[in-house]
mmCIF file of C-alpha atoms in Angstrom:
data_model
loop_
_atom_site.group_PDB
_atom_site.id
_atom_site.type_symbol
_atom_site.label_atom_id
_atom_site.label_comp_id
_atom_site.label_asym_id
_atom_site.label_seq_id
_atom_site.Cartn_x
_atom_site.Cartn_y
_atom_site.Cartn_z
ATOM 1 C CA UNK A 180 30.679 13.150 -1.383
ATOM 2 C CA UNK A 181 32.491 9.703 -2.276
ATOM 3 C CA UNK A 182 34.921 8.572 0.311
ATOM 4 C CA UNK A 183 38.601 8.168 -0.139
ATOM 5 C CA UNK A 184 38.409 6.701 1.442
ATOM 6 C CA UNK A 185 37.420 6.577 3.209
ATOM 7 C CA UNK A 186 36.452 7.940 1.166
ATOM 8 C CA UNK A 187 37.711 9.497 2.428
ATOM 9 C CA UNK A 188 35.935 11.192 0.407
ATOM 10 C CA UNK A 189 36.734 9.142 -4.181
ATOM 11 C CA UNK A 190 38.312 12.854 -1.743
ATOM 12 C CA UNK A 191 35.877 14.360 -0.945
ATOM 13 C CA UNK A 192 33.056 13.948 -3.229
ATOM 14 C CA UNK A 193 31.032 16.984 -1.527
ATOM 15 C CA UNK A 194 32.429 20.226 -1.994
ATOM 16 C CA UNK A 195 31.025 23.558 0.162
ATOM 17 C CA UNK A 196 30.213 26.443 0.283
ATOM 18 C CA UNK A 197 27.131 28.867 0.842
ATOM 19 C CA UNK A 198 24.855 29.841 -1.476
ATOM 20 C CA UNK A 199 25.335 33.387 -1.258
ATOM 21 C CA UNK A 200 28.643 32.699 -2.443
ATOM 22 C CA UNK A 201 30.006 34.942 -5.679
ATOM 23 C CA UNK A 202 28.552 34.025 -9.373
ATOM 24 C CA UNK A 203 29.821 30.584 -10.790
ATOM 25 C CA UNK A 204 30.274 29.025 -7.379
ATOM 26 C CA UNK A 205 28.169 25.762 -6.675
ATOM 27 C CA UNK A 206 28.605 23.053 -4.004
ATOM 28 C CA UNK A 207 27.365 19.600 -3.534
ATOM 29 C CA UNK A 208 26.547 20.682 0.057
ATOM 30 C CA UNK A 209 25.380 23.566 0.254
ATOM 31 C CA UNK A 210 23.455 25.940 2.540
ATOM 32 C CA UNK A 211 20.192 27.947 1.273
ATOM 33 C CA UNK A 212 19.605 31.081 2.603
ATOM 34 C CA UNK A 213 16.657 30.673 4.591
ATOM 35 C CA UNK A 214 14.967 34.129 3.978
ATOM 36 C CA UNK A 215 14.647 36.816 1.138
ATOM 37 C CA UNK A 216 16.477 39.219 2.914
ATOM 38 C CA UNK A 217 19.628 37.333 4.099
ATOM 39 C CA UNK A 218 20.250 36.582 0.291
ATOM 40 C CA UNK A 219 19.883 40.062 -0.809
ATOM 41 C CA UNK A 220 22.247 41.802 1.806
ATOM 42 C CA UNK A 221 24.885 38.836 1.386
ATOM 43 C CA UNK A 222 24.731 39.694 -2.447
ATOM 44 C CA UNK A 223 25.454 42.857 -2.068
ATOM 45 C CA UNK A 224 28.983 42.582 0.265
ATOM 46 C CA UNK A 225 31.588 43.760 -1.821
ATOM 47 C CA UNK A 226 33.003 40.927 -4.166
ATOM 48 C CA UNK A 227 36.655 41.526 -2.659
ATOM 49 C CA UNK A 228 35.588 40.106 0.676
ATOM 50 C CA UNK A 229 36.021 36.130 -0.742
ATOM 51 C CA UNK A 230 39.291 36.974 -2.231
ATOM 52 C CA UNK A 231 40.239 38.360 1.520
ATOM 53 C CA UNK A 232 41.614 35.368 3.695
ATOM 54 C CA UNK A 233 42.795 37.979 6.692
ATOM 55 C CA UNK A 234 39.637 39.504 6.901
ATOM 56 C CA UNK A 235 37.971 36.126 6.760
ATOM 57 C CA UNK A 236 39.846 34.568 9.556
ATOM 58 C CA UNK A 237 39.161 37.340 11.994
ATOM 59 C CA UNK A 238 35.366 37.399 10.688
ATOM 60 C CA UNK A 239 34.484 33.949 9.832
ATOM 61 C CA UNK A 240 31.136 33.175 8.406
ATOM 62 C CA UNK A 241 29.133 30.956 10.315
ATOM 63 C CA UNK A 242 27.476 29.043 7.461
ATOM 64 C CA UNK A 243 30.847 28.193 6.375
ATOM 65 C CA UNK A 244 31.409 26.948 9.357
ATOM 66 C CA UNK A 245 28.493 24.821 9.748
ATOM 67 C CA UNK A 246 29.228 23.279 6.200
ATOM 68 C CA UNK A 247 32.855 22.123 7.342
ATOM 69 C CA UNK A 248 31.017 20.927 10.621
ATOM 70 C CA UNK A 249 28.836 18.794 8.665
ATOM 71 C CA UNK A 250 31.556 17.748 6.000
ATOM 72 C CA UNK A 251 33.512 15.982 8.547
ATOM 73 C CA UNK A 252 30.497 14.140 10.162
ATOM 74 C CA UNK A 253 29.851 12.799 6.593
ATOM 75 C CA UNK A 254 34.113 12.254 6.647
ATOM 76 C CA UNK A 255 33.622 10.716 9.801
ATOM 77 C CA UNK A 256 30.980 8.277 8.743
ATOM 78 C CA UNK A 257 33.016 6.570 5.704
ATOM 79 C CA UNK A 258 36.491 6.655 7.672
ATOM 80 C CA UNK A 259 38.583 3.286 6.392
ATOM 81 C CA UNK A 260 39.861 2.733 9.612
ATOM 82 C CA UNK A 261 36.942 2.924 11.767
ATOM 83 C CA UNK A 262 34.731 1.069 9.229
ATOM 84 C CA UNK A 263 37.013 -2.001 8.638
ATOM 85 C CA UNK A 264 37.349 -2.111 12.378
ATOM 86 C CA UNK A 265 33.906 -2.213 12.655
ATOM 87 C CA UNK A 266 33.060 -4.612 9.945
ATOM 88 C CA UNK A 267 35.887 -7.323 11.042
ATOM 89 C CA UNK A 268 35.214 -6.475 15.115
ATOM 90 C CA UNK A 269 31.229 -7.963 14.515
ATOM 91 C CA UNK A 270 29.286 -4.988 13.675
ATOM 92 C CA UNK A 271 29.038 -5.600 9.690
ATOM 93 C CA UNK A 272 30.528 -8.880 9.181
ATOM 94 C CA UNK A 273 32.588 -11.735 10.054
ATOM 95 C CA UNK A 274 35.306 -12.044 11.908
ATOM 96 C CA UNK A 275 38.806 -13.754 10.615
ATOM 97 C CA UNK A 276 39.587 -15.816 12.932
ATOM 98 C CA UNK A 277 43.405 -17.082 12.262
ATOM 99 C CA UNK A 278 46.736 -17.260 10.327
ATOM 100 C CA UNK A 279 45.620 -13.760 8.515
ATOM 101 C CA UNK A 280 47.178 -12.639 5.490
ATOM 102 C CA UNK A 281 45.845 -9.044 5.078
ATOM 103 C CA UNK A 282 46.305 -7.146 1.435
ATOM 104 C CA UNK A 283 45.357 -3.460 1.390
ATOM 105 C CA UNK A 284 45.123 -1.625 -1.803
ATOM 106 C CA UNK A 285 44.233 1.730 -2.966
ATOM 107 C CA UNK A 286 43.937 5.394 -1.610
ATOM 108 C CA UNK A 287 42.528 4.752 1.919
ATOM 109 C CA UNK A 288 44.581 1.212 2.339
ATOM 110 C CA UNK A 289 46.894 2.634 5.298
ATOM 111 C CA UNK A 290 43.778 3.549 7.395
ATOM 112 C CA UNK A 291 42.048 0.462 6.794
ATOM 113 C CA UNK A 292 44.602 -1.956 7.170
ATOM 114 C CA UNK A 293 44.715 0.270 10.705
ATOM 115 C CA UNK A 294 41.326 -0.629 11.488
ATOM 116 C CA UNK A 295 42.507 -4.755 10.334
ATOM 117 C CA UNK A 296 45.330 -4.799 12.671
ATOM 118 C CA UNK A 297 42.853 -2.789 15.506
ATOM 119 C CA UNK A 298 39.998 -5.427 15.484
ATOM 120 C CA UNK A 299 42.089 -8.513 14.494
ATOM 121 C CA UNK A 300 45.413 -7.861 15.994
ATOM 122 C CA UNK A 301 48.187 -10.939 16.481
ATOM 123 C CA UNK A 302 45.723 -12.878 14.063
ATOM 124 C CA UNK A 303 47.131 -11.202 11.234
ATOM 125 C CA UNK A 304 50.388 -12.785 10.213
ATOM 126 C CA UNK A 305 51.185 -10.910 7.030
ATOM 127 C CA UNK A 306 50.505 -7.341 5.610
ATOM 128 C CA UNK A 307 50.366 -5.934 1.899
ATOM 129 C CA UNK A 308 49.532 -2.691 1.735
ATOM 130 C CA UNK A 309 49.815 -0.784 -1.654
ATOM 131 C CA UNK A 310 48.963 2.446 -1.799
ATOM 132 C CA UNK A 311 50.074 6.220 -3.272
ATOM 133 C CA UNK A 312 51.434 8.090 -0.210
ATOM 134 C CA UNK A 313 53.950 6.334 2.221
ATOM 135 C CA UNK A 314 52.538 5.407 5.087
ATOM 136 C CA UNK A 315 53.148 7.142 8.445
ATOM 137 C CA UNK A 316 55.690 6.672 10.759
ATOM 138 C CA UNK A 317 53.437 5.738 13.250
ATOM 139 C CA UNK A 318 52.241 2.586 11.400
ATOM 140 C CA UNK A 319 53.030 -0.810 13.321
ATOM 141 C CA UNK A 320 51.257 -3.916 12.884
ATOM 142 C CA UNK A 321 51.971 -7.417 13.841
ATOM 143 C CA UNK A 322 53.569 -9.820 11.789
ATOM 144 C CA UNK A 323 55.391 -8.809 8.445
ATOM 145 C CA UNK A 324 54.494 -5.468 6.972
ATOM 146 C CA UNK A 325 54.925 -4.994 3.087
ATOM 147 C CA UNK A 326 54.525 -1.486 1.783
ATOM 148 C CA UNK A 327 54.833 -0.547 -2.207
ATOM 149 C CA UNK A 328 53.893 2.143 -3.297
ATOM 150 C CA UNK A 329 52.035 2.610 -7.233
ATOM 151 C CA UNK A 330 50.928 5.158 -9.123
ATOM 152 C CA UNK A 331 47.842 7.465 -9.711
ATOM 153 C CA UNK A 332 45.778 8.571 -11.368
ATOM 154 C CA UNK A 333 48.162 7.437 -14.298
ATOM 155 C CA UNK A 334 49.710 4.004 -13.416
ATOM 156 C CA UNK A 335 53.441 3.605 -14.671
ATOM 157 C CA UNK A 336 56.153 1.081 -14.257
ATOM 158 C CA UNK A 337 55.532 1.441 -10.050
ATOM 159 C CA UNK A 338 52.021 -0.314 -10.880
ATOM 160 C CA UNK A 339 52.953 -3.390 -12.750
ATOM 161 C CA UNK A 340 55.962 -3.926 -9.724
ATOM 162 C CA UNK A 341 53.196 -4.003 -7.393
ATOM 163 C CA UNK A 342 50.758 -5.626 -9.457
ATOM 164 C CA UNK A 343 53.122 -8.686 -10.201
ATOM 165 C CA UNK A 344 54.098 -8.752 -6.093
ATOM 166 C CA UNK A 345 50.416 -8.921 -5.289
ATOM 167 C CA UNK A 346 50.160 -11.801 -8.005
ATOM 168 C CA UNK A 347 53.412 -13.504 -6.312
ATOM 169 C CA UNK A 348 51.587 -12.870 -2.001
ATOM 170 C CA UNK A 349 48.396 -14.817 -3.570
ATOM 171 C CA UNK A 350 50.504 -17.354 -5.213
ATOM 172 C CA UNK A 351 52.424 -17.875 -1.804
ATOM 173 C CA UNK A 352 49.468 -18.112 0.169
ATOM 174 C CA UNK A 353 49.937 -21.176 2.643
ATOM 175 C CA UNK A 354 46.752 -23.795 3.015
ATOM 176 C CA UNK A 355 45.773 -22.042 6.957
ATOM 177 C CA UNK A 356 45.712 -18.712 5.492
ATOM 178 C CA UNK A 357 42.580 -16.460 5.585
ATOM 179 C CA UNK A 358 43.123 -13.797 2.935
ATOM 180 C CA UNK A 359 41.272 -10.515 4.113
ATOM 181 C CA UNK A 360 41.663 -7.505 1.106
ATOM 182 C CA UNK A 361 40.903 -3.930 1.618
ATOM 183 C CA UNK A 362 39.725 -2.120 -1.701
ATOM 184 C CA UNK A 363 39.167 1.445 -1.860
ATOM 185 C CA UNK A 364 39.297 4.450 -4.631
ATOM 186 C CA UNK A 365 42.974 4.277 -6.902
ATOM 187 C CA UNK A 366 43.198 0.674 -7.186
ATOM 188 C CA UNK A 367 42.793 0.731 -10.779
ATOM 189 C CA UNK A 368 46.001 3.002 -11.281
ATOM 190 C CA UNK A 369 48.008 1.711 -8.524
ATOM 191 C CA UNK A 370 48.446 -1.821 -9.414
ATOM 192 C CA UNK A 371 48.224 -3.589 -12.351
ATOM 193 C CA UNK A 372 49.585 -6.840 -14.755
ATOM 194 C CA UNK A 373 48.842 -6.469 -17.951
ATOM 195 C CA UNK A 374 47.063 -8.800 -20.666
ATOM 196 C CA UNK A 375 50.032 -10.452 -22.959
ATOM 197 C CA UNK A 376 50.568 -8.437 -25.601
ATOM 198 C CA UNK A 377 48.906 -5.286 -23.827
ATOM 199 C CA UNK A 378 52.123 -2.362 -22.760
ATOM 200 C CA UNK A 379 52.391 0.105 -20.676
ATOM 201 C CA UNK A 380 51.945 2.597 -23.251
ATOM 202 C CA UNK A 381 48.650 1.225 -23.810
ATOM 203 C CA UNK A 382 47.692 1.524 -20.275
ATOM 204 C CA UNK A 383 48.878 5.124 -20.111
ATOM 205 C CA UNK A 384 47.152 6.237 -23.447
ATOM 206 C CA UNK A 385 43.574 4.461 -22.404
ATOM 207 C CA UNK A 386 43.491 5.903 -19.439
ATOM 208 C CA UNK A 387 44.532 9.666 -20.759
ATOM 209 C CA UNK A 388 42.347 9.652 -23.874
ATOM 210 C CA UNK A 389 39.321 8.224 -21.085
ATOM 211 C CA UNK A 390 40.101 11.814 -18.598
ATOM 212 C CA UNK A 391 40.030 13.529 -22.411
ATOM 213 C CA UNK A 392 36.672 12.057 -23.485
ATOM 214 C CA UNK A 393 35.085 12.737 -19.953
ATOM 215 C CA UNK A 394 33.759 9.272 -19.490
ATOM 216 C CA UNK A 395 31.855 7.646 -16.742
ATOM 217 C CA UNK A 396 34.337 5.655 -14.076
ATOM 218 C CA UNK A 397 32.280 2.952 -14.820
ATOM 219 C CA UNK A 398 33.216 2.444 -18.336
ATOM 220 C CA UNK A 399 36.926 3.527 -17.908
ATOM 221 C CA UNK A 400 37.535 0.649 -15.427
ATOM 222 C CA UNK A 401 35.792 -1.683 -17.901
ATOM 223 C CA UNK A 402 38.377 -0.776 -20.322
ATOM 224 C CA UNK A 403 40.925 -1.078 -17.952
ATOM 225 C CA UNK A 404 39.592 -4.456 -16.763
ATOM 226 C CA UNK A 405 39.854 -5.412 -21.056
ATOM 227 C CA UNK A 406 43.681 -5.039 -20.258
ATOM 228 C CA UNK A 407 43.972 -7.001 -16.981
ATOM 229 C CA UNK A 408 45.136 -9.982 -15.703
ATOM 230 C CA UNK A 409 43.686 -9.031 -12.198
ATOM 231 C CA UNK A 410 41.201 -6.538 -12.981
ATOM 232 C CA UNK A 411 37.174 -8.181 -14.226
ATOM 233 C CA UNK A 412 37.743 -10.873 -11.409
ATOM 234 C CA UNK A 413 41.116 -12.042 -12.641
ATOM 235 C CA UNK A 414 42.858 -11.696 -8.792
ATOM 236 C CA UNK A 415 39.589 -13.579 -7.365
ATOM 237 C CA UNK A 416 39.774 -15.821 -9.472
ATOM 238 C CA UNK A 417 43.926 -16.611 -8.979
ATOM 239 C CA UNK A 418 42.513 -17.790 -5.604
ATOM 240 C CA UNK A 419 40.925 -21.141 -6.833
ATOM 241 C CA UNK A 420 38.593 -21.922 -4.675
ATOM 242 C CA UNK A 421 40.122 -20.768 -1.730
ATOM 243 C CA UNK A 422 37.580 -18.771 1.062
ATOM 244 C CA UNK A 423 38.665 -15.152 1.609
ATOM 245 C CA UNK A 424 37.145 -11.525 2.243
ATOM 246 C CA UNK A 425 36.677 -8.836 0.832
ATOM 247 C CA UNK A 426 36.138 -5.070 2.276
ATOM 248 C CA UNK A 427 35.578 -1.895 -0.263
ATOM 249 C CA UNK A 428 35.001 1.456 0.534
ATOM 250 C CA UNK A 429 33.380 2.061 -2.565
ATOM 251 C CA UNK A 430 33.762 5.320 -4.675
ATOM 252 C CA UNK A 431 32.019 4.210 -7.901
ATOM 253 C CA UNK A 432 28.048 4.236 -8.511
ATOM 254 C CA UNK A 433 25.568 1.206 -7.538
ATOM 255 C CA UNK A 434 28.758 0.282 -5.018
ATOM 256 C CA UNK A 435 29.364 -3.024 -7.537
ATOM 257 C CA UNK A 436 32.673 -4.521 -6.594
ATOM 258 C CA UNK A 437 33.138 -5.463 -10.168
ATOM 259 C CA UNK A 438 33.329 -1.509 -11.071
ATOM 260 C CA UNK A 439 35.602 -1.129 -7.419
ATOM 261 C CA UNK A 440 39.171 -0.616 -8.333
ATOM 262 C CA UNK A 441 38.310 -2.702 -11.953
ATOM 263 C CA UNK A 442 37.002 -5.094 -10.309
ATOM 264 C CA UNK A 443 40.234 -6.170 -8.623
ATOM 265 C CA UNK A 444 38.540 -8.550 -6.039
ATOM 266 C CA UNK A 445 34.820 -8.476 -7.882
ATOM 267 C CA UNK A 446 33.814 -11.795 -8.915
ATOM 268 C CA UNK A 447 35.700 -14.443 -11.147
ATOM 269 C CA UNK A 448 34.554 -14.618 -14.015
ATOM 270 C CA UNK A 449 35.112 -18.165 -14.281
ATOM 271 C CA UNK A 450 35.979 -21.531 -11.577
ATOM 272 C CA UNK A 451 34.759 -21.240 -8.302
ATOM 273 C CA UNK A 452 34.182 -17.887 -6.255
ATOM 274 C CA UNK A 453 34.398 -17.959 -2.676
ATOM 275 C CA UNK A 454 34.937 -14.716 -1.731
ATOM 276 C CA UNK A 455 32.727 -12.791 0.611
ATOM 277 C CA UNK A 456 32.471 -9.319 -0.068
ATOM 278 C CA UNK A 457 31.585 -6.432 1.832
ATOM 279 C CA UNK A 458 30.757 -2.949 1.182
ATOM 280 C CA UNK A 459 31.799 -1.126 4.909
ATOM 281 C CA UNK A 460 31.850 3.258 3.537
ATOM 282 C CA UNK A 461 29.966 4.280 0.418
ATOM 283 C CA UNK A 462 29.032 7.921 -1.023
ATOM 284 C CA UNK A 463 25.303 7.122 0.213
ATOM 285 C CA UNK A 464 26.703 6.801 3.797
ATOM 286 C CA UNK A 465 28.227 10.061 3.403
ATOM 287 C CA UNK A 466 25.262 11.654 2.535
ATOM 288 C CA UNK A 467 23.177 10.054 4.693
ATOM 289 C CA UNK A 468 25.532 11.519 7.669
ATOM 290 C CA UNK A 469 25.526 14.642 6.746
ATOM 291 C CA UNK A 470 21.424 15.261 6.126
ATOM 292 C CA UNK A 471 21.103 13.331 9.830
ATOM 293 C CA UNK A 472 23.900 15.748 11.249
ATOM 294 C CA UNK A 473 22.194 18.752 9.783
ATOM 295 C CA UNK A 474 18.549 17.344 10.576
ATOM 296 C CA UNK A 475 19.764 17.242 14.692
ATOM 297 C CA UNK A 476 20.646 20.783 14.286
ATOM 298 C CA UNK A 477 17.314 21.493 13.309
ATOM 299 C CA UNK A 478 17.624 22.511 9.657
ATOM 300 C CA UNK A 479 15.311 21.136 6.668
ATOM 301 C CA UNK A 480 17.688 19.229 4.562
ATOM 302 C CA UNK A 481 17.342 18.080 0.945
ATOM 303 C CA UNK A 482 18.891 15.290 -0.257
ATOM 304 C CA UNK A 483 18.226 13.092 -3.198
ATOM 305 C CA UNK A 484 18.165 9.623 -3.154
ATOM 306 C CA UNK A 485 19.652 9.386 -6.399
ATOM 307 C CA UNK A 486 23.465 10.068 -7.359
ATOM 308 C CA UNK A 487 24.709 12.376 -9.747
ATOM 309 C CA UNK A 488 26.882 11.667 -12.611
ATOM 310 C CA UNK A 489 27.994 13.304 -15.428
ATOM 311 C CA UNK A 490 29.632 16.351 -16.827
ATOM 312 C CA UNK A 491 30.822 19.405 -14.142
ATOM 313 C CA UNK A 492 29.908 21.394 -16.219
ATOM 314 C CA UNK A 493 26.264 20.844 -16.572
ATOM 315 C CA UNK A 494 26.100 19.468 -13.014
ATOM 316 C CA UNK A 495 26.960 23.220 -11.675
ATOM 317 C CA UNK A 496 24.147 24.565 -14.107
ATOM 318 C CA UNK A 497 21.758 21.867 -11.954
ATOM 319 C CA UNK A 498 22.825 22.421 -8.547
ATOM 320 C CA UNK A 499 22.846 26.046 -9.244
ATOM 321 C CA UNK A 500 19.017 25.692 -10.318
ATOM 322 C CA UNK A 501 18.134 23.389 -7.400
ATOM 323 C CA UNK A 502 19.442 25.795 -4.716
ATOM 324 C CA UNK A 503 17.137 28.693 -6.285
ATOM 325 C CA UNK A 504 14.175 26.499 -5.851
ATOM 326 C CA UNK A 505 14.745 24.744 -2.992
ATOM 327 C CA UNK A 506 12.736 25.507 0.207
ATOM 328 C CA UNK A 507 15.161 23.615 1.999
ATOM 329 C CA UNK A 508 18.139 25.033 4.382
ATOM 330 C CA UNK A 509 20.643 22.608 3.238
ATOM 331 C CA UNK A 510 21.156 20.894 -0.240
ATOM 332 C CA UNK A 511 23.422 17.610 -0.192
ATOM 333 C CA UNK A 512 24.218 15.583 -3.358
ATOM 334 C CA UNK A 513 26.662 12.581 -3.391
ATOM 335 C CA UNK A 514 27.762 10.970 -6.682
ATOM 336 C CA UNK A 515 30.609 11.587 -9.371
ATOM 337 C CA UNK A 516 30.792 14.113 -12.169
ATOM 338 C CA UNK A 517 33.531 13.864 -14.798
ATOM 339 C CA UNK A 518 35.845 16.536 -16.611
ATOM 340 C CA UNK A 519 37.366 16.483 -20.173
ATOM 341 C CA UNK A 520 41.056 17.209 -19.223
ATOM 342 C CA UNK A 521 42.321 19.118 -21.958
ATOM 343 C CA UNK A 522 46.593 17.914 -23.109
ATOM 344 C CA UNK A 523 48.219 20.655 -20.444
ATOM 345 C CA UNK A 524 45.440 20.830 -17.493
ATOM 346 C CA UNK A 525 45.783 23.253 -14.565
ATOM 347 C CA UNK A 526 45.455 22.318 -10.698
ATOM 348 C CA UNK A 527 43.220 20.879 -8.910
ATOM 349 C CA UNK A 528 40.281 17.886 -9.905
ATOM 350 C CA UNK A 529 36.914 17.522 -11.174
ATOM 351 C CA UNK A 530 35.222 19.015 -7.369
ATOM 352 C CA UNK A 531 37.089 22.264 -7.744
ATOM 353 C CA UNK A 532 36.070 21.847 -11.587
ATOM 354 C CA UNK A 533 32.795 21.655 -10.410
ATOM 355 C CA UNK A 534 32.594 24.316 -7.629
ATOM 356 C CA UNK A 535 34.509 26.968 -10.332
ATOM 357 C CA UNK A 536 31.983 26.211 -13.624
#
């Protein structure tokens, strides 16, 4: 699971289904048929029956829906919105106390600059929010409310406009202001200002030979970061000094705000760093939810401490090998695998990648 944001879930990391689904089907959450004899009369209902959405709705499976029952408590767990409100309301940090300037950026930036505005209300003065998908109509805030809207998971000329507007808000900052900034999953292709000499094109052609070669997000935001005026601490450090804070709902390993969106608001790499930062939803959350959700309903739950990373592929083959020797009722695993995206790819990301290999 990672959450997309909030998370929700970089969108859902966990994907489901039961074990005694067809061949090549794996999950990251996923239920293990308790006895012998369940698994051998599920494996032997005709293989038309998945590929029969009528007869599914009027008979659903139960384990199915136990898995989407304990999906959205994980879901739940690493909303933006309920997090941020948390984290700025006392909970899980401070409060701002005055003459907020609030800048939300990424995926899940609508729902937590909802939670901002819910726990800090008239104290926010001014609003950035940058993010893929306009935001609902239902949106309202106090004070001015900026929306622009970037581009992902390939960042194009939408990107630098917003990039260079977040550069101009910091810039414009006025002495009382307390910047606040909400990071979450997209970041890195939504807004951007490149290096001099660095284009567009070069942007673009990183990131598409980076989904070719499979790599770790880790290492593609590094290279990203190489590129960046505001990415590897450059935006913290564009601050000077000047005391702000920093929320992430953090879709990347180890939760390191200098991997978080490229390290958009990680540390400066140089001057002074005032910035407190705050991780308020991670993947481990997630997981943590779910095994606690599935624990009250009484089943034995595995789930490993440690993320997973790496190819689909091979991360299928795992799971797949896990589940058979499990003695556990539920497996949940929380991380990020990757995909080599061949020149003219088909629908759908690396969970469905992973679920179908």
């Amino acid at each position: 699971m990672r959450a997309s944001r909030s998370s929700t879930p970089r969108v859902s990391r966990a994907n489901t289904s039961p074990a005694t689904s067809p061949p090549n089907i794996s999950s990251a959450c996923s239920w293990s048929a308790p006895t012998r004899q369940s698994t051998r009369a599920a494996s032997s209902a005709p293989s038309s029956k998945w590929c029969a959405g009528a007869e599914l709705a009027e008979h659903p499976d139960p384990r199915r829906e136990l898995l989407l029952g304990l999906l959205r408590a994980g879901l739940e767990r690493v909303d933006g919105r309920r997090c941020v409100r948390e984290a700025l309301s006392g909970s899980a940090g401070a409060r701002a106390p005055a003459h907020v300037w609030l800048a939300a950026i990424g995926k899940a930036a609508e729902s937590m600059a909802r939670g901002a505005h819910e726990a800090l209300g008239a104290a926010i003065e001014r609003t950035l929010l940058i993010t893929r998908d306009a935001p609902g109509a239902q949106f309202v805030a106090g004070g001015a409310v900026e929306v622009l809207l970037g581009a992902h998971p390939l960042p194009d000329e939408r990107s630098l406009a917003a990039g260079e507007r977040l550069l101009a808000w910091v810039e414009a900052l006025p002495p009382e202001a307390q910047p606040l900034f909400l990071i979450s999953g997209g970041a890195s292709s939504l807004v951007e200002v490149l290096e001099a000499g660095a284009t567009l094109h070069d942007l673009e052609e990183l990131t598409r030979q980076a989904f070719a070669q499979g790599i770790a997000i880790g290492e593609l935001n590094a290279r990203r970061a190489a590129l960046s005026r505001i990415k590897g601490g450059g935006l913290a450090a564009r601050l000077r000094g000047r005391p702000a804070q920093a929320l992430f709902v953090s879709d990347v390993p180890q939760d390191d705000p200098r991997v978080i969106g490229s390290g958009l608001m990680g540390p400066a790499a140089s001057g002074e760093d005032r910035v407190e930062r705050h991780v308020v939803a991670s993947v481990d959350d997630a997981v943590a939810a779910v095994a606690a959700a599935a624990a009250a309903l009484g089943l034995a739950v595995h789930a490993p401490a440690r993320r997973f990373e790496g190819d689909a592929v091979r991360l299928a083959a795992r799971f797949a090998h896990e589940l058979c020797l499990t003695s556990a009722q539920l497996c949940v695993w929380g991380g990020e695998s990757t995909v080599q995206v061949p020149p003219h790819p088909g629908r759908g990301g690396r969970n469905q990648h992973l679920a179908l290999a």
